[in-house]
Short mmCIF file of C-alpha atoms in Angstrom, two decimals:
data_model
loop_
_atom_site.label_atom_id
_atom_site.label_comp_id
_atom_site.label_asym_id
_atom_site.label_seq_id
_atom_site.Cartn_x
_atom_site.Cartn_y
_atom_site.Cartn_z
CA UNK A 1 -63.81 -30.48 0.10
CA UNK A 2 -60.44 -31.88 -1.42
CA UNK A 3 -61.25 -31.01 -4.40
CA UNK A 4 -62.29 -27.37 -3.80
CA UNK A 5 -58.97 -26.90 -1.32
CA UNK A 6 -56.91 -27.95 -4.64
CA UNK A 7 -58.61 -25.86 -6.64
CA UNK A 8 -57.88 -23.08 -3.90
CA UNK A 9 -53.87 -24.24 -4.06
CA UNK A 10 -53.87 -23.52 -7.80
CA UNK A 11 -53.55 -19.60 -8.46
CA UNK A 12 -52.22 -19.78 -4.70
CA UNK A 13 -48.98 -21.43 -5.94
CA UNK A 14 -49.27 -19.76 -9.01
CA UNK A 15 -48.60 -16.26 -7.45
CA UNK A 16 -45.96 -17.92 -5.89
CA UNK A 17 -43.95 -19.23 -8.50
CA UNK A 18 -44.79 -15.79 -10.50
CA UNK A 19 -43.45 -14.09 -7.44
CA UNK A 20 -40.63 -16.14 -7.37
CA UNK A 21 -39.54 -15.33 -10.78
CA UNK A 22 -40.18 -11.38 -10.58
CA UNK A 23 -38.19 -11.03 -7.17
CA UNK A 24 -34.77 -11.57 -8.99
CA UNK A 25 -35.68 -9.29 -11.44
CA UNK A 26 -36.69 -6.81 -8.45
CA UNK A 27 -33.88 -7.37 -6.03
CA UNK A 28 -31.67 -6.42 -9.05
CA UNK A 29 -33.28 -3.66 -10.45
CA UNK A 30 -31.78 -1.03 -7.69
CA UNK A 31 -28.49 -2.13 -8.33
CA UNK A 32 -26.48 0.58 -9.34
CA UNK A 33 -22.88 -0.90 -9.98
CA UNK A 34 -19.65 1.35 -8.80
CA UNK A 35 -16.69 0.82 -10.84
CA UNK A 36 -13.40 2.18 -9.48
CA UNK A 37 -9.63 2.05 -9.76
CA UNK A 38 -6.33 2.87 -10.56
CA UNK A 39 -3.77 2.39 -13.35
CA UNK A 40 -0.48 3.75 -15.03
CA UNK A 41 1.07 2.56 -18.10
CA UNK A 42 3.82 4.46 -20.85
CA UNK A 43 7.06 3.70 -22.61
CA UNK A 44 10.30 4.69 -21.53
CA UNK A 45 14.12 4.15 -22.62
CA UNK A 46 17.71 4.79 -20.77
CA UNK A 47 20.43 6.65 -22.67
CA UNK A 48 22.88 4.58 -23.79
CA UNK A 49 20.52 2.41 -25.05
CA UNK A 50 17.80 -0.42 -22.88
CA UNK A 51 14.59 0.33 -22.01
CA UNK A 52 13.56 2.92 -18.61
CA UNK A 53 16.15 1.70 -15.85
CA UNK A 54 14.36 2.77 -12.31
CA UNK A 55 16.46 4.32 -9.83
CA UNK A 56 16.42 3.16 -6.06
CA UNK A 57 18.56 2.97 -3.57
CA UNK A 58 19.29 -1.00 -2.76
CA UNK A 59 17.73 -1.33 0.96
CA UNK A 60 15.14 1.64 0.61
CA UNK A 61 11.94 0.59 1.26
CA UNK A 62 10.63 3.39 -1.54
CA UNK A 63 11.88 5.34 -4.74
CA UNK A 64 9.83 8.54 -5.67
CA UNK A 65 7.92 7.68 -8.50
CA UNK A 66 7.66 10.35 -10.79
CA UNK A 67 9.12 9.62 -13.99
CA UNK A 68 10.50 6.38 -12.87
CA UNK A 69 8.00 3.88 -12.49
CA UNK A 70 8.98 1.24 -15.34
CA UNK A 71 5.29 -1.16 -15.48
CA UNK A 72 1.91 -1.41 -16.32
CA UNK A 73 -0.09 -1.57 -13.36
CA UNK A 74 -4.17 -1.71 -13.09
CA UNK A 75 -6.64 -1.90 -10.00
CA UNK A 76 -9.73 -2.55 -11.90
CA UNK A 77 -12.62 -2.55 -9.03
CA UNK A 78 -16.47 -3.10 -9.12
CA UNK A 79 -18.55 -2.86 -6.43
CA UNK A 80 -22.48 -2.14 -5.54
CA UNK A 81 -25.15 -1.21 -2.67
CA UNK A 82 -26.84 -4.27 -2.37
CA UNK A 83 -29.88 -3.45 -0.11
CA UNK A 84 -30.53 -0.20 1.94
CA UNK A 85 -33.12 0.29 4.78
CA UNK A 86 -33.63 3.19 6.05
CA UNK A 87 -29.94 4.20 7.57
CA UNK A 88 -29.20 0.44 7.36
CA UNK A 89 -27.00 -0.72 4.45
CA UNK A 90 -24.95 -3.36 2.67
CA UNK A 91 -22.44 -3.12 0.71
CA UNK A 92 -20.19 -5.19 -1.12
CA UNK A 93 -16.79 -4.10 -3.32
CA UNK A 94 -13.93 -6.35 -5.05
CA UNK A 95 -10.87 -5.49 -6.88
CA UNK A 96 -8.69 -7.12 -8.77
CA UNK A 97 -4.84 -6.02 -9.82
CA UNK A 98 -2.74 -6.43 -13.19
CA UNK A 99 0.94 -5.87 -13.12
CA UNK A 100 2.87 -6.26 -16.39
CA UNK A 101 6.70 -5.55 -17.68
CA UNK A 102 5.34 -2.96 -20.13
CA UNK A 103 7.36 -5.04 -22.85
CA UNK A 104 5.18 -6.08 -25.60
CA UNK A 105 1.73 -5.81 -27.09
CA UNK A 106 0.49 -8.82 -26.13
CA UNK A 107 2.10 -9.72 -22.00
CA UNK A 108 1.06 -13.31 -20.58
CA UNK A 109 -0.07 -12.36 -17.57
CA UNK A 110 1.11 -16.17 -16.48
CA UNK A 111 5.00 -14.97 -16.86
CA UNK A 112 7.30 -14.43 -14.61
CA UNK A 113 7.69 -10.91 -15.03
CA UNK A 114 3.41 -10.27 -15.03
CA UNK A 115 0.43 -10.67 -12.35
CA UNK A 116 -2.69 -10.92 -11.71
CA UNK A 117 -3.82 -10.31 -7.99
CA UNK A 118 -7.33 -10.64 -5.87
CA UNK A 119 -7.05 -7.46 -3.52
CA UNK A 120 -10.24 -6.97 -2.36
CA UNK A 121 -13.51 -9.35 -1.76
CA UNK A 122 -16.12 -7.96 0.69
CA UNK A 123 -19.26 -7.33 2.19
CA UNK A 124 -19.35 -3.95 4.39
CA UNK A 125 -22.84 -3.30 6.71
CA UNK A 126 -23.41 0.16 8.21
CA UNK A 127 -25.93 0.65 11.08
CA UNK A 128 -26.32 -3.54 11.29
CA UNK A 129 -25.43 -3.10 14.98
CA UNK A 130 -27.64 -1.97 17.60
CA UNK A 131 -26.55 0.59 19.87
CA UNK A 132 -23.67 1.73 17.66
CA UNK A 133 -25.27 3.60 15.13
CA UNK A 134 -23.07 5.10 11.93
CA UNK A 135 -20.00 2.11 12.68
CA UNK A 136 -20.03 -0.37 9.81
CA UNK A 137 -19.75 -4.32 10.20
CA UNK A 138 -17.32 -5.81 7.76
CA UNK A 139 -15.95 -9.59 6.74
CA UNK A 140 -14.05 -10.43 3.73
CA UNK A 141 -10.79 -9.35 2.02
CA UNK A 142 -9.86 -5.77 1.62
CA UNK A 143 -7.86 -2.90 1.75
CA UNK A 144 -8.45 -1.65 5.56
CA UNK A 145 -7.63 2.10 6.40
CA UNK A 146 -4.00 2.33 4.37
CA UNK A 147 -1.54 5.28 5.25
CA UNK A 148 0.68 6.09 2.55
CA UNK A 149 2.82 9.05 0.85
CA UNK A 150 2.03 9.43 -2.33
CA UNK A 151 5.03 10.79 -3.85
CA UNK A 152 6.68 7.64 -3.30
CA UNK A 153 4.58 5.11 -2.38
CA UNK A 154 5.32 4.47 0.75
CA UNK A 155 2.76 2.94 2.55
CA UNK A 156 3.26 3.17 6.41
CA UNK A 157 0.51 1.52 8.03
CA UNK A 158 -1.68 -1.14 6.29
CA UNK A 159 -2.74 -4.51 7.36
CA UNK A 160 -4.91 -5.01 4.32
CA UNK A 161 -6.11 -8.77 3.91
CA UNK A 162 -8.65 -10.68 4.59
CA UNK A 163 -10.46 -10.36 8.18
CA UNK A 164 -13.01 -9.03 9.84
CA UNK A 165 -13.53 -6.22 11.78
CA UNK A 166 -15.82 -3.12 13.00
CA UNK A 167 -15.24 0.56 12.03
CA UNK A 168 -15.87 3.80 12.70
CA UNK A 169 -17.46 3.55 16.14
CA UNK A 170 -18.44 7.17 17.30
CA UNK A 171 -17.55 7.90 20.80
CA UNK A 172 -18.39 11.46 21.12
CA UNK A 173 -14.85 12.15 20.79
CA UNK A 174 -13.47 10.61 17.37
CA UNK A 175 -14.19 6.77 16.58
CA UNK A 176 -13.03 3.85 17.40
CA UNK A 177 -12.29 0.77 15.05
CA UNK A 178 -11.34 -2.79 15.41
CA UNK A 179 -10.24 -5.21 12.92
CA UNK A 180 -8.50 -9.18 13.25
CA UNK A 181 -6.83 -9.59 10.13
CA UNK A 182 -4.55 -12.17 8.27
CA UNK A 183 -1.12 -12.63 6.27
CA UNK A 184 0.77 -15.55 5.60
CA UNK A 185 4.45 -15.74 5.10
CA UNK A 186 7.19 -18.26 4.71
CA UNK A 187 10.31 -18.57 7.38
CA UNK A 188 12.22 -21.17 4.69
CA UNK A 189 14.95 -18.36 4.17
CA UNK A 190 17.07 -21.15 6.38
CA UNK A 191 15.33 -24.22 4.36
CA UNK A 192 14.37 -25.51 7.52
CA UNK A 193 11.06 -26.45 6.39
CA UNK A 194 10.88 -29.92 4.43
CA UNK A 195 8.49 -28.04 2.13
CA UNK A 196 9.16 -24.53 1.04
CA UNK A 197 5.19 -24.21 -0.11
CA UNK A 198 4.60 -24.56 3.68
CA UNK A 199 3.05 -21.16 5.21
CA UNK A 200 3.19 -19.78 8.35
CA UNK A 201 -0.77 -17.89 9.34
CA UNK A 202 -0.13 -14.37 10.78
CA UNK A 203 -2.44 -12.84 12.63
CA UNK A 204 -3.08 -8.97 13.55
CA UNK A 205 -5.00 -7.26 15.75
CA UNK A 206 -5.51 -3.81 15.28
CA UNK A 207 -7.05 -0.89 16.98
CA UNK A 208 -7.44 2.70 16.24
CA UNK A 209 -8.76 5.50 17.50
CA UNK A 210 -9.23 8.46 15.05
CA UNK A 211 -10.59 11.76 14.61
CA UNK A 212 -9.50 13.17 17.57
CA UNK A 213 -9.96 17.22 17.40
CA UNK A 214 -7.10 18.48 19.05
CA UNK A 215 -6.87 22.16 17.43
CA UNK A 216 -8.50 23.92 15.08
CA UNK A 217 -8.61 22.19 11.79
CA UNK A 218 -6.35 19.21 13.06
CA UNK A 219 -7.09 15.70 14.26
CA UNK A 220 -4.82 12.83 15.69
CA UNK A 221 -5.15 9.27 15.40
CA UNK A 222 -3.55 6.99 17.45
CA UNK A 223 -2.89 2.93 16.74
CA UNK A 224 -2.03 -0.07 18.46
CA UNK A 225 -0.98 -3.44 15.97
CA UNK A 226 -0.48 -6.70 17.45
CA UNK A 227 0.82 -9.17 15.30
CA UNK A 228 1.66 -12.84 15.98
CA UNK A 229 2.12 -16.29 14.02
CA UNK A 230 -0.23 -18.68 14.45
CA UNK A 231 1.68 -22.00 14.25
CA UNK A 232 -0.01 -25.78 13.57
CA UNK A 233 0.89 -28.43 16.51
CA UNK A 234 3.40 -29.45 13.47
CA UNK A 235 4.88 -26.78 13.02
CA UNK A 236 6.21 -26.05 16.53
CA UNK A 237 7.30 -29.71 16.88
CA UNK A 238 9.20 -29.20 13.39
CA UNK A 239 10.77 -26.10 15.16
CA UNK A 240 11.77 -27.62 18.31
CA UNK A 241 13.50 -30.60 16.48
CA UNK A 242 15.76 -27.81 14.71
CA UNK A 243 16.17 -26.02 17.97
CA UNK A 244 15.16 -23.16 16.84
CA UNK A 245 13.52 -20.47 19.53
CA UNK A 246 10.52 -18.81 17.79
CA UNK A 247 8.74 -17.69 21.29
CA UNK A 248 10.06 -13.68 20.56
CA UNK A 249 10.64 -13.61 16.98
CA UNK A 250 7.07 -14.46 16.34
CA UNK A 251 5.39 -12.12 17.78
CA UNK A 252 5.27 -8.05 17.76
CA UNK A 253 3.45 -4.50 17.95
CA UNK A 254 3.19 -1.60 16.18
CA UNK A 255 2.13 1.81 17.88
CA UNK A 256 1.38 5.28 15.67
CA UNK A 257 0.54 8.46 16.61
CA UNK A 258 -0.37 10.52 13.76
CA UNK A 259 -1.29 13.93 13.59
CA UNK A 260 -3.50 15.45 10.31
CA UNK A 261 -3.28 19.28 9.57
CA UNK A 262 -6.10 20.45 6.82
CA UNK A 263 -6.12 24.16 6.09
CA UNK A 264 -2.15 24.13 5.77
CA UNK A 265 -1.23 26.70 3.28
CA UNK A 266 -4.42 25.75 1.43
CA UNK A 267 -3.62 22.84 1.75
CA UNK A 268 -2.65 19.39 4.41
CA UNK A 269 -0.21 18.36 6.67
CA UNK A 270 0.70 14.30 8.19
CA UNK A 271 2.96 14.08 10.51
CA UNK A 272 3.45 10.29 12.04
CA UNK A 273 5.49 8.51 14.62
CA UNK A 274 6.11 4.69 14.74
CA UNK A 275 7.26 2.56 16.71
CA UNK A 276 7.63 -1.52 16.25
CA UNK A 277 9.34 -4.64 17.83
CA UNK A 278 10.14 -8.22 16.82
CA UNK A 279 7.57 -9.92 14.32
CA UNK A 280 5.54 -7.28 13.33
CA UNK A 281 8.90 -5.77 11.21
CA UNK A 282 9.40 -7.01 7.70
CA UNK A 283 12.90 -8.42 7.52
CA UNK A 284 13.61 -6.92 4.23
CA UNK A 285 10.88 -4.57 3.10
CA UNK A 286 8.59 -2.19 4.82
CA UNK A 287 7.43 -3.20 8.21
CA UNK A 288 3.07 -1.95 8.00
CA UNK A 289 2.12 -3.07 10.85
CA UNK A 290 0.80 -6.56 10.36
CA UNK A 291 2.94 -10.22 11.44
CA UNK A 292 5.97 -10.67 8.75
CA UNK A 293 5.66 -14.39 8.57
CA UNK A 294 9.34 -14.42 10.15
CA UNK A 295 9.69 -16.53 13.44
CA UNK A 296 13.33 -15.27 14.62
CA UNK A 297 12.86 -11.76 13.50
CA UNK A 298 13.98 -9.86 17.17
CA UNK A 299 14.08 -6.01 17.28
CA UNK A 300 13.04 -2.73 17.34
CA UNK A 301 11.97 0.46 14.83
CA UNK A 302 11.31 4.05 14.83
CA UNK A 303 10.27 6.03 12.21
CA UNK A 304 8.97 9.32 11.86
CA UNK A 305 7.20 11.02 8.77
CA UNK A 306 6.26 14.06 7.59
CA UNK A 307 4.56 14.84 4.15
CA UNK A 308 1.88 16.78 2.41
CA UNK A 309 1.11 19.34 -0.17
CA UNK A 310 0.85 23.30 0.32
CA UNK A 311 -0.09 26.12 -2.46
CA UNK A 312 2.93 28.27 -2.55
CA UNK A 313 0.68 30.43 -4.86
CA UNK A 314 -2.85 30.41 -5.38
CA UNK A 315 -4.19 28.36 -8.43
CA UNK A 316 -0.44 28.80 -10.18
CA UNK A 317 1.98 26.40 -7.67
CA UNK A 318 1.43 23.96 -5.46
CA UNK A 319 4.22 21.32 -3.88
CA UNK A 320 3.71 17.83 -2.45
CA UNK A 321 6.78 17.10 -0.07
CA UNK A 322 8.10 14.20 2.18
CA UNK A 323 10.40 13.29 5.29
CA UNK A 324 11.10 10.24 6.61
CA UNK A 325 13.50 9.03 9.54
CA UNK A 326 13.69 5.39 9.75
CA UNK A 327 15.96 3.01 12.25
CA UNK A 328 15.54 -0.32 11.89
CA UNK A 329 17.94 -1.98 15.19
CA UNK A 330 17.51 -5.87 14.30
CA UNK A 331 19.13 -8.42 16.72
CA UNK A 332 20.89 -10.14 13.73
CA UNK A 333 22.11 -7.05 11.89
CA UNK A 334 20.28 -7.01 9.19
CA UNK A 335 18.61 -3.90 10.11
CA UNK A 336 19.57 -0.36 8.22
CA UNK A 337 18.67 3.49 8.44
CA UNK A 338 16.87 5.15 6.00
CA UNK A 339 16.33 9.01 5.71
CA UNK A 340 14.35 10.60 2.53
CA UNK A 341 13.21 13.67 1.63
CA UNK A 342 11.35 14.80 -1.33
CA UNK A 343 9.56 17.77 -2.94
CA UNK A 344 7.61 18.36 -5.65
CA UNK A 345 6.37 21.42 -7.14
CA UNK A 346 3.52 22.06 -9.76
CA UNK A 347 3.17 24.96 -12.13
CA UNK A 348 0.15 24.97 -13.68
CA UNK A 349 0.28 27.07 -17.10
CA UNK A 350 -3.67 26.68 -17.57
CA UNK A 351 -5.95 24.36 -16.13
CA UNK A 352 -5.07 21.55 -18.04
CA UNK A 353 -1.42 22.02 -18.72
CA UNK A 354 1.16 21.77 -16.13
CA UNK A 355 5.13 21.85 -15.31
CA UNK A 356 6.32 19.29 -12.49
CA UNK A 357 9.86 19.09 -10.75
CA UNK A 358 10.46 15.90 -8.38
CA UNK A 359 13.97 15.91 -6.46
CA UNK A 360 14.25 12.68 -4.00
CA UNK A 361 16.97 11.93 -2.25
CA UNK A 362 17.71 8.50 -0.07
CA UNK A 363 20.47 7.31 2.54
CA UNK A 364 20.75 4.12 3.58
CA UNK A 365 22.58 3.55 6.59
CA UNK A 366 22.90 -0.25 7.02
CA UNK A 367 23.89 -3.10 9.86
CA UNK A 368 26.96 -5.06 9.58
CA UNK A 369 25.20 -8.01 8.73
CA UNK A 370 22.97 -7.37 5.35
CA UNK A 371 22.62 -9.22 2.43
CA UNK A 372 22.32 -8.69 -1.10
CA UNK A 373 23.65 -4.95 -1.34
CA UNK A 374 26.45 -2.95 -0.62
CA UNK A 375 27.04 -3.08 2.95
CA UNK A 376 28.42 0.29 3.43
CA UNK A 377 26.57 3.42 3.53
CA UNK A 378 24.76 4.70 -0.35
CA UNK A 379 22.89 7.26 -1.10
CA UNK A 380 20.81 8.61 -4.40
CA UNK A 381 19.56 11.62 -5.54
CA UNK A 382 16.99 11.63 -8.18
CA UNK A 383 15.68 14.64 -10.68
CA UNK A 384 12.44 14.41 -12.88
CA UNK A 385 11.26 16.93 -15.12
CA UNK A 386 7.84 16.73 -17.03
CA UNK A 387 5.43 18.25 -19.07
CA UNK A 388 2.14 17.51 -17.86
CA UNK A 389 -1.77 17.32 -19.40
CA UNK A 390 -4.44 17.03 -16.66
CA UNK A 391 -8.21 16.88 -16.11
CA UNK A 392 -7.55 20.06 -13.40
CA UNK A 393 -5.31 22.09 -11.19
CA UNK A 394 -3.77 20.37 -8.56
CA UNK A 395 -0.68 17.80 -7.30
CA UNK A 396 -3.54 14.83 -6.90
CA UNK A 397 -5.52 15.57 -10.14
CA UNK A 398 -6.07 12.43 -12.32
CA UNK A 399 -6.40 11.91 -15.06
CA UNK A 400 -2.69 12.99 -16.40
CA UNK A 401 -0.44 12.38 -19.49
CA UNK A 402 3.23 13.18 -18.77
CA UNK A 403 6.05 13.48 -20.99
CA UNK A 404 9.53 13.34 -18.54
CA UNK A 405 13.12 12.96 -18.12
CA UNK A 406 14.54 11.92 -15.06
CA UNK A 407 18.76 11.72 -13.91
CA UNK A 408 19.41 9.91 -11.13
CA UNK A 409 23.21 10.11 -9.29
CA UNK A 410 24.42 7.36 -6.79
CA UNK A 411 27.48 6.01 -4.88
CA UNK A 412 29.55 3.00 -5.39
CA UNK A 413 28.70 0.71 -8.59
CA UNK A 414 25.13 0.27 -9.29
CA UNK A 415 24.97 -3.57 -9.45
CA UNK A 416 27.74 -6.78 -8.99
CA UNK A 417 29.56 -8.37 -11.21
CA UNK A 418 26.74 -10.87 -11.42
CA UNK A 419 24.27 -7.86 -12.17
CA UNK A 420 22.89 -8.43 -8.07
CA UNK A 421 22.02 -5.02 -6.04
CA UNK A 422 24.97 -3.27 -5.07
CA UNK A 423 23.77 0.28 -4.83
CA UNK A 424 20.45 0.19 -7.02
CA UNK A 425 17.41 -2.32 -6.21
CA UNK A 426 17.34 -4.96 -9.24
CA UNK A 427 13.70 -5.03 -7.79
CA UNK A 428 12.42 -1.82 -9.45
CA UNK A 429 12.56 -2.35 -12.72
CA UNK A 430 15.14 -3.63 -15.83
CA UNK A 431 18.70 -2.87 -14.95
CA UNK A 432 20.37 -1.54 -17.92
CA UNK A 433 22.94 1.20 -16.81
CA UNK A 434 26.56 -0.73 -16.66
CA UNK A 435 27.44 -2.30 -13.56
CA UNK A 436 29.88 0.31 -12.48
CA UNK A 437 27.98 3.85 -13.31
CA UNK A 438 27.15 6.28 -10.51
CA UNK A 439 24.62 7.88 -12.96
CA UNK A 440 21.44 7.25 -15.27
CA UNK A 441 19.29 9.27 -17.52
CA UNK A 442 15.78 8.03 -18.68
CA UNK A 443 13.02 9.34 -20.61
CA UNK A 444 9.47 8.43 -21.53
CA UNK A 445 6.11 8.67 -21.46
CA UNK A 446 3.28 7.89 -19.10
CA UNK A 447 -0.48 7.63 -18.44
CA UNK A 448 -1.87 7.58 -14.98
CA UNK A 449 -5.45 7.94 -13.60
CA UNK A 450 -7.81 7.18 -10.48
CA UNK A 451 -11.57 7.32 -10.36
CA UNK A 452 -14.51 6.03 -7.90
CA UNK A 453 -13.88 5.09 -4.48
#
């Protein structure tokens, strides 16, 4: 009987192990990888001699970009549908960025002046959840729901990281999403810290409600951020040692209202109002909407936008445009206000060749108590022409191959006498107009393209 139940076992555990080895082979065999991404790259000079100076106003969180974006930057992304169900799926996506100087041939990406960046690692699952069918269950690292302008690449609202969160709950009336996710920061900008590589954990809750109908062919969405530092028992004790109060400055919100036009002279409208207290605003950059990593960072901001692009003629012009209002009221004074607008028109001489004109201008309005650029009112006006080849007619056609020349005209000297931001950020590429010139000319070349999703 032993004998005949081994004998049984045998092509039993022989399926098994056959089965075993096949079901790799299986699982992987629907697998249809989706690669994705964005890049630009060229070659650019400055008259007088240097390579492509950028132009933007010191204190601004943006510069418009056409014809004065001075690296080589890359989001290569792969991604896949890893099992599907019926309506249940999962799937996963991960990107990874490149920034370089566009110097050389050959660009360490370990220098100072390069990078290499993990943006996005994550597993999405749509219809997991019972009861809430079409919302999608996701963990990992990503970018999550990102408002931006295009023309200059300001991004409004984005608390991209890694979290967790559920999206796209339908409600009858739009959807409803929820998401916990995380950025660190450091508050050593007074060295109070007895180890600069220490980081403070920010977390942000955020909620949104979207897709609201309100008229024909417009929706609003409307979005509450809550951001707040999430300090070790160490920490705090460190803190109250140095007497410093972090029970405000650590914490803040972030409400938008935004408002989404299609059919807008063939094309879209966005118009968006913010407002933000305390924590959740960056103290030098762009406050987005998640924690800033800053403990005594107390006030408030406003900011209204406006941007889109219309067809001023059928097929021949189109325009992408911009306005921004922003006051940033910090308790310290090292807050500023910032108005840009910016258009751009298209001509498109066939449907691969095309004419673009970008004028920006910025004002930068700032506290009494700033650092690291002129503290009196600046402004900039900048002026891009270029010749453009594209796969198609339209502003946000990609692939394209531009040839441009941009002038940019400020006030006050452009940089210190030890070549710090006066009037121009040192930030946005190599500085080489002299330290007292209210004007610049570049010229160049560039590449820029987006594909997949």
């Amino acid at each position: 009987m032993i004998a005949s139940q081994s004998v049984l076992r045998r092509p039993l555990l022989a399926a098994v192990i056959g089965a075993s080895c096949v079901m790799p082979a299986l699982a992987h065999a629907d697998i249809n990888p989706n690669f994705f991404g964005y890049a630009r790259s060229g070659i650019g000079s400055t008259s007088g001699g240097g390579s492509q100076t950028c132009f933007k106003s010191a204190g601004a969180p943006a510069k418009y970009r056409l014809g004065n974006e001075c690296e080589t930057y890359a989001e290569i992304g792969l991604g896949a549908q890893l099992y599907q169900q019926q309506d249940t799926t999962f799937d996963f996506a991960s990107r990874v960025a490149y920034v370089t100087a566009q110097d050389n041939d050959d660009e360490s990406l370990k220098d100072d002046d390069n990078n290499i960046a993990l943006r996005e690692m994550y597993v999405s699952g749509t219809n997991v959840v019972s009861g809430l069918p079409g919302a999608s269950l996701w963990a990992g690292k990503r970018f999550y729901k990102r408002h931006d302008i295009h023309m200059n690449d300001f991004y409004y609202w984005d608390v991209s990281g890694p979290g967790v969160g559920i999206s796209d709950i339908d409600v009858g009336t739009g959807k409803l999403s929820f998401a916990w996710t995380r950025s660190s920061g450091s508050d050593d900008g007074d060295g109070l810290f007895p180890d600069s590589g220490q980081q403070i954990s920010d977390d942000t809750i955020d909620a949104r409600w979207s897709d609201i109908p309100v008229n024909p062919g417009g929706s609003l969405e409307l979005g509450v951020d809550y951001g707040r530092s999430s300090l070790s028992d160490w920490q705090k004790d460190y803190y109250d040692d140095q007497g410093v109060d972090y029970d405000d400055g650590d914490k803040g919100w972030m409400g938008t209202i935004e408002h989404t036009q299609s059919g807008w002279f063939g094309g879209s409208n966005t118009f968006a109002v913010q407002y933000a207290t305390d924590g959740i605003i960056t103290r030098d950059g762009n406050a987005v909407g998640r924690g800033s990593g800053a403990l005594r960072q107390e006030g408030s901001m406003w900011r209204v936008l406006d941007s889109g692009q219309i067809w001023l003629a059928p097929d021949k012009l189109d325009m992408l445009y911009a306005l921004i209002y922003e006051d940033k009221d910090m308790d310290d004074n090292t807050g500023r206000k910032w108005f840009s607008a910016g258009v751009r028109p298209v001509y498109y001489w066939s449907d691969i060749m095309s004419t673009a004109v970008e004028l920006g201008y910025d004002h930068i309005e700032p506290q009494g108590g700033v650092n690291g650029y002129d503290s009196g009112d600046h402004h900039l006006t900048k002026l891009t022409l270029a010749q453009q080849w594209s796969a198609g007619r339209g502003a946000m056609i990609r692939p394209t191959i531009r040839l441009f020349a941009t002038y940019a005209q400020w006030n006050g000297d452009a940089y210190t006498d030890a070549r710090q931001a006066d009037s121009l950020d040192t930030t946005a590429g190599p500085n080489n107009v002299d330290i007292d010139d209210n004007n610049g000319l570049t010229f160049g070349a560039q590449m820029e393209v987006w594909w997949g999703s």
